Coordinates of C-alpha atoms and ligand atoms in Angstrom, one line a residue:
M10 CA -1.3 -3.1 -23.6
R11 CA 1.2 -2.1 -21.7
V12 CA -1.2 -1.7 -18.2
I13 CA 0.6 -0.9 -14.7
N14 CA -1.8 -1.9 -12.0
V15 CA -1.1 1.2 -9.4
A16 CA -1.9 1.8 -6.2
A17 CA -2.3 6.2 -4.7
A18 CA -1.9 5.5 -0.6
Q19 CA -3.4 8.6 0.5
M20 CA -2.1 8.8 3.4
G21 CA -4.1 10.3 6.5
P22 CA -2.8 13.4 9.4
I23 CA 0.4 12.3 11.0
Q24 CA 0.8 14.1 14.5
R25 CA 4.4 15.9 15.3
A26 CA 4.2 13.7 17.9
D27 CA 4.0 10.8 15.5
G28 CA 7.9 8.3 15.4
R29 CA 8.5 7.7 11.6
E30 CA 7.8 4.3 12.9
V31 CA 4.7 4.6 13.7
V32 CA 4.4 6.0 10.6
V33 CA 6.1 3.6 8.5
K34 CA 3.7 0.6 9.4
R35 CA 0.7 2.6 8.0
M36 CA 2.6 2.6 5.1
L37 CA 3.4 -0.4 5.3
A38 CA -0.2 -1.8 6.0
L39 CA -1.2 0.1 2.8
M40 CA 1.1 -2.3 1.1
D41 CA 0.6 -5.1 2.0
E42 CA -3.3 -4.0 0.7
A43 CA -1.8 -3.3 -2.5
K44 CA 0.3 -5.8 -2.9
A45 CA -2.9 -8.0 -2.1
K46 CA -5.2 -6.6 -4.9
G47 CA -2.1 -6.8 -7.4
A48 CA -0.3 -3.5 -7.9
D49 CA 2.7 -3.4 -9.4
L50 CA 3.8 0.1 -8.2
I51 CA 3.0 2.4 -5.2
V52 CA 1.7 6.1 -4.4
Y53 CA 2.3 7.6 -1.3
P54 CA 2.0 11.1 -0.7
E55 CA 5.0 13.8 -0.5
L56 CA 7.0 14.7 2.9
A57 CA 5.7 10.9 3.5
L58 CA 7.6 10.8 6.7
T59 CA 6.0 12.9 9.2
T60 CA 3.5 15.6 10.0
F61 CA 3.6 18.6 7.3
F62 CA 6.5 20.6 9.3
P63 CA 6.8 23.7 7.4
R64 CA 3.5 25.1 8.9
W65 CA 6.0 25.5 11.5
Y66 CA 8.3 28.1 12.6
M67 CA 11.3 27.2 13.1
E68 CA 14.5 29.0 13.8
D69 CA 16.7 26.3 15.3
Q70 CA 19.1 24.6 12.8
A71 CA 19.6 21.4 14.4
E72 CA 15.1 21.0 15.3
V73 CA 14.8 21.3 11.5
D74 CA 18.2 19.1 10.8
S75 CA 15.9 16.1 13.5
W76 CA 12.2 16.4 10.6
F77 CA 15.1 15.2 7.3
E78 CA 16.7 11.9 6.2
R79 CA 20.1 12.1 5.5
E80 CA 20.5 9.4 3.8
M81 CA 18.0 7.0 1.3
P82 CA 16.6 4.2 2.6
D83 CA 17.5 4.8 6.4
A84 CA 16.9 2.3 8.9
A85 CA 13.2 4.2 9.3
V86 CA 12.2 3.3 5.4
R87 CA 13.9 0.2 5.9
P88 CA 10.5 -2.6 6.5
L89 CA 9.3 -0.2 3.1
F90 CA 11.8 -0.9 0.8
D91 CA 12.4 -4.8 2.7
R92 CA 8.5 -5.8 1.9
A93 CA 8.4 -3.5 -1.4
R94 CA 11.6 -6.2 -2.6
Q95 CA 9.3 -9.7 -0.9
H96 CA 5.8 -7.9 -2.8
Q97 CA 8.3 -7.0 -6.2
M98 CA 6.9 -3.5 -6.4
A99 CA 7.4 -0.4 -6.8
M100 CA 7.1 3.2 -5.6
S101 CA 7.2 6.3 -5.2
F102 CA 7.7 8.4 -1.8
G103 CA 8.1 11.9 -0.4
Y104 CA 10.7 12.9 2.6
A105 CA 12.5 16.0 3.1
E106 CA 16.1 14.7 2.2
L107 CA 19.1 16.5 3.8
T108 CA 22.5 15.9 1.5
P109 CA 25.9 15.7 2.7
D110 CA 26.9 18.7 2.1
G111 CA 24.3 20.5 3.3
H112 CA 21.7 21.1 1.4
H113 CA 18.2 20.8 2.3
Y114 CA 15.7 19.6 -0.5
N115 CA 11.5 17.8 -0.8
T116 CA 12.3 15.2 -2.7
A117 CA 10.8 12.1 -3.8
I118 CA 11.9 8.4 -5.2
L119 CA 10.9 6.4 -7.0
T120 CA 12.2 2.3 -7.4
D121 CA 11.7 -0.4 -9.1
R122 CA 10.6 -3.6 -8.2
N123 CA 13.6 -4.4 -6.2
S124 CA 13.9 -1.2 -4.5
N125 CA 16.6 -0.4 -6.7
I126 CA 16.4 4.0 -6.6
V127 CA 16.1 4.4 -9.9
G128 CA 15.2 8.1 -10.0
K129 CA 15.0 11.0 -7.6
Y130 CA 13.3 15.0 -7.8
R131 CA 13.9 18.0 -5.7
K132 CA 10.5 19.9 -5.8
V133 CA 11.6 23.0 -7.5
H134 CA 8.3 24.7 -7.8
L135 CA 8.0 26.3 -3.9
P136 CA 5.2 27.9 -2.1
G137 CA 4.5 29.3 0.8
H138 CA 7.8 32.4 2.2
E139 CA 10.8 32.3 4.4
E140 CA 10.1 34.6 7.5
Y141 CA 7.4 34.2 10.3
D142 CA 4.5 36.1 8.4
P143 CA 1.9 37.6 11.4
T144 CA -0.6 38.1 8.9
R145 CA -1.0 34.5 7.6
S146 CA -3.5 32.5 9.7
H147 CA -1.0 29.4 9.4
Q148 CA 2.3 29.1 8.1
H149 CA 4.3 27.9 4.9
L150 CA 7.3 28.2 5.1
E151 CA 9.1 26.3 2.9
K152 CA 10.7 28.8 1.4
R153 CA 12.6 28.9 4.6
Y154 CA 13.6 24.9 5.1
F155 CA 14.4 24.1 1.2
E156 CA 15.7 24.6 -1.8
P157 CA 14.7 25.0 -5.1
G158 CA 15.2 21.2 -7.1
D159 CA 18.7 21.2 -8.4
L160 CA 17.4 18.1 -10.7
G161 CA 15.3 19.6 -13.7
F162 CA 12.2 17.6 -14.8
P163 CA 13.9 14.0 -15.9
V164 CA 12.0 11.2 -16.2
W165 CA 13.1 7.4 -16.0
R166 CA 11.9 4.6 -17.8
N167 CA 10.7 2.4 -15.7
L168 CA 8.5 -0.5 -15.4
G169 CA 8.1 -1.1 -18.8
G170 CA 6.9 2.9 -20.0
I171 CA 7.9 6.3 -19.1
V172 CA 7.9 7.8 -15.2
G173 CA 8.3 11.1 -13.3
M174 CA 8.0 12.5 -10.7
A175 CA 6.6 15.9 -9.3
V176 CA 6.0 16.8 -5.8
C177 CA 3.1 19.1 -4.4
N178 CA 2.6 22.4 -6.0
D179 CA 4.9 21.5 -8.9
R180 CA 1.3 20.2 -9.9
R181 CA -0.2 23.7 -10.3
W182 CA 2.7 24.6 -12.7
P183 CA 2.1 23.7 -16.5
E184 CA 6.1 24.1 -17.0
T185 CA 6.1 21.1 -15.3
Y186 CA 4.5 18.5 -17.0
R187 CA 5.5 19.1 -20.1
V188 CA 9.1 20.1 -19.2
M189 CA 8.6 15.7 -18.6
G190 CA 6.6 15.6 -22.6
L191 CA 8.7 16.9 -24.0
Q192 CA 10.6 13.7 -22.3
G193 CA 7.8 11.7 -23.7
V194 CA 6.2 10.7 -20.3
E195 CA 3.6 8.6 -19.7
M196 CA 2.8 8.5 -16.2
V197 CA 3.4 11.1 -13.7
V198 CA 3.4 10.6 -10.1
L199 CA 3.7 12.5 -7.2
G200 CA 2.6 13.7 -3.6
Y201 CA 0.7 17.1 -1.6
N202 CA 0.2 18.4 1.2
T203 CA -2.1 21.2 0.2
P204 CA -3.6 22.8 3.5
S205 CA -7.5 22.9 3.0
V206 CA -8.0 26.7 3.4
N207 CA -6.1 29.7 1.9
S208 CA -3.6 30.4 5.0
Q209 CA -4.5 34.4 3.5
K210 CA -7.8 34.2 1.1
N211 CA -9.5 32.1 4.2
V212 CA -12.9 31.9 2.5
E213 CA -10.6 30.2 0.0
G214 CA -12.0 26.3 1.6
P215 CA -11.1 22.7 0.8
E216 CA -13.9 23.0 -1.5
Q217 CA -12.1 25.6 -4.4
R218 CA -9.2 23.7 -3.3
L219 CA -9.5 19.7 -4.3
F220 CA -11.7 21.8 -7.1
H221 CA -8.2 23.4 -8.1
N222 CA -6.7 19.8 -7.7
R223 CA -8.3 18.5 -9.8
L224 CA -8.3 20.8 -12.7
S225 CA -4.2 21.1 -12.4
V226 CA -3.4 17.5 -12.4
Q227 CA -6.6 16.6 -15.3
S228 CA -4.9 20.0 -17.4
G229 CA -1.4 18.2 -17.1
A230 CA -2.2 15.4 -17.9
Y231 CA -4.8 16.0 -21.0
Q232 CA -2.6 18.7 -22.5
N233 CA 0.6 16.0 -22.3
S234 CA -1.0 13.0 -22.8
C235 CA 0.4 11.2 -19.5
W236 CA -1.7 9.2 -16.5
V237 CA -1.3 12.1 -13.3
I238 CA -1.6 9.8 -9.8
A239 CA -1.9 12.5 -7.2
V240 CA -2.4 11.5 -3.5
A241 CA -2.3 13.2 -0.6
K242 CA -1.7 13.6 2.9
A243 CA -4.8 15.0 4.0
G244 CA -6.6 15.4 7.5
V245 CA -6.3 17.6 10.5
E246 CA -2.5 17.3 12.1
D247 CA -2.7 19.1 14.9
G248 CA -5.3 21.7 14.0
H249 CA -5.4 21.7 10.4
P250 CA -6.3 20.6 7.7
L251 CA -5.2 18.9 4.8
I252 CA -7.1 18.6 1.6
G253 CA -7.6 14.8 0.8
G254 CA -8.6 14.2 -2.9
S255 CA -6.3 12.0 -4.1
L256 CA -6.7 11.2 -7.4
I257 CA -5.6 8.7 -11.1
V258 CA -6.0 11.0 -14.0
N259 CA -6.2 9.5 -17.5
P260 CA -3.8 10.3 -20.1
D261 CA -7.5 12.1 -21.8
G262 CA -7.4 13.7 -18.1
E263 CA -10.6 12.4 -16.7
I264 CA -10.4 11.2 -13.7
V265 CA -10.7 7.2 -12.6
A266 CA -10.4 7.0 -9.4
E267 CA -10.9 9.0 -7.1
A268 CA -10.6 9.1 -2.4
K269 CA -13.5 9.8 -0.6
T270 CA -11.4 10.0 2.8
E271 CA -9.8 11.9 4.7
G272 CA -7.3 8.8 5.8
D273 CA -5.5 6.2 4.6
E274 CA -6.8 4.8 2.0
L275 CA -6.6 2.8 -1.5
L276 CA -7.4 3.6 -4.4
V277 CA -6.1 1.4 -7.6
A278 CA -6.7 1.2 -11.2
P279 CA -5.2 -1.2 -14.7
C280 CA -3.3 2.1 -15.7
D281 CA -3.3 1.6 -20.4
L282 CA 1.1 3.1 -20.7
D283 CA -0.4 2.6 -24.3
A284 CA -3.8 4.9 -23.8
T285 CA -1.3 7.9 -23.9
R286 CA -0.3 6.7 -27.9
F287 CA -3.8 8.4 -29.6
G288 CA -2.8 11.7 -27.6
K289 CA 0.9 12.6 -28.1
E290 CA 0.1 11.1 -32.1
T291 CA -2.9 13.1 -32.3
I292 CA -4.0 16.0 -31.1
F293 CA -0.4 16.4 -28.6
D294 CA 2.3 15.0 -31.4
F295 CA 4.1 18.2 -29.9
A296 CA 7.0 17.3 -32.7
R297 CA 3.8 18.1 -35.7
H298 CA 1.9 20.9 -33.9
R299 CA 4.5 23.0 -31.9
R300 CA 5.7 26.1 -32.6
I301 CA 8.7 27.4 -29.9
E302 CA 10.3 29.6 -32.0
H303 CA 6.7 32.4 -30.2
Y304 CA 7.6 30.8 -26.7
G305 CA 10.6 32.9 -25.7
L306 CA 9.4 34.3 -23.0
I307 CA 8.4 31.4 -21.3
T308 CA 12.1 31.0 -20.6
S309 CA 14.3 34.4 -20.2
R310 CA 11.2 35.8 -18.0
T311 CA 11.2 35.1 -14.9
G312 CA 8.0 37.2 -14.1
A313 CA 5.3 39.8 -16.2
I314 CA 5.9 42.5 -17.2
P315 CA 2.4 44.3 -18.9
P316 CA 3.4 46.4 -21.5
E317 CA 3.4 50.3 -21.0
Ligands
LIG430 N1 1.0 23.3 -0.6 C1 0.2 23.5 -1.4 C2 0.3 23.6 -2.7 O1 1.1 23.9 -3.9 C3 -0.7 25.4 -2.2 C4 0.1 25.3 -0.8 C5 -1.7 25.7 -1.2 C6 0.0 27.3 -2.9 C7 -2.9 26.1 -2.4 C8 -1.4 27.2 -3.9 C9 -2.4 26.9 -3.6 O2 -0.7 22.2 -2.9 C10 2.3 22.6 -0.9 N2 3.3 21.5 0.0 O3 3.3 22.9 -2.4

């Protein structure tokens, strides 16, 4: 048994006017609750420090950059790093990263129990669009404000296992999990901010969004025999609803914990990393079963090309 007690720290809405200090106070309260419940690791959402600002069309780069962190940790999140070290708890959270040489990423970090950053991931699959789109009921300008991640899908040894990260839309793409699966990943942690309605198909509401969330996360876990922790920023931000539905999914693809609210809500579950072994040694023993000589199109072709 190699058990990590994992806390999925779902967060309710963050309003555009909420400062980072107010948000970090909520994150600290969740961390203290996680400690009281014996957590070894706490996972927070994508862009956990601010409202989901890609819903806003901005042209002034200074205003855009105000949503980004220039160093990590910075003053706003140092209390979180200090408390995590006191609690001897590892953590992962998402934030908007502005690098010293001016690159913008939708980033997540992973720390060890002493708040040392052991891993960084930059979101690869950016959904949405780059220019204002009047046909949409709401904007989703991640392609405007972020560059695609340049770090690939790495994994790290942490807490006695092999841990990887993803961000939001990444969870919908099987490549995300498989690249980490090919590095032996035992636990994938990810955050998401998912609008409750499809801006281009308003009959697609929260029920279907929640279904697709479960489908994507359960598939990724099962097909790579790993744990997946998926954590929402939820609720209504300045009138724009986001789904909750945070999940802890086991290597058989079964949901072991699921959020019930759209607010700050902690899920805690014991995740035995040895539970990944059976799948990795039988049905998903990649070395024995995969036939890579037939998979070439997956990396040589971007878009679909139907036959003549
Ligand atoms: N949000 C959404 C997500 O992938 C989205 C965008 C929703 C894309 C539904 C496709 C369908 O959950 C982010 N931030 O990626």
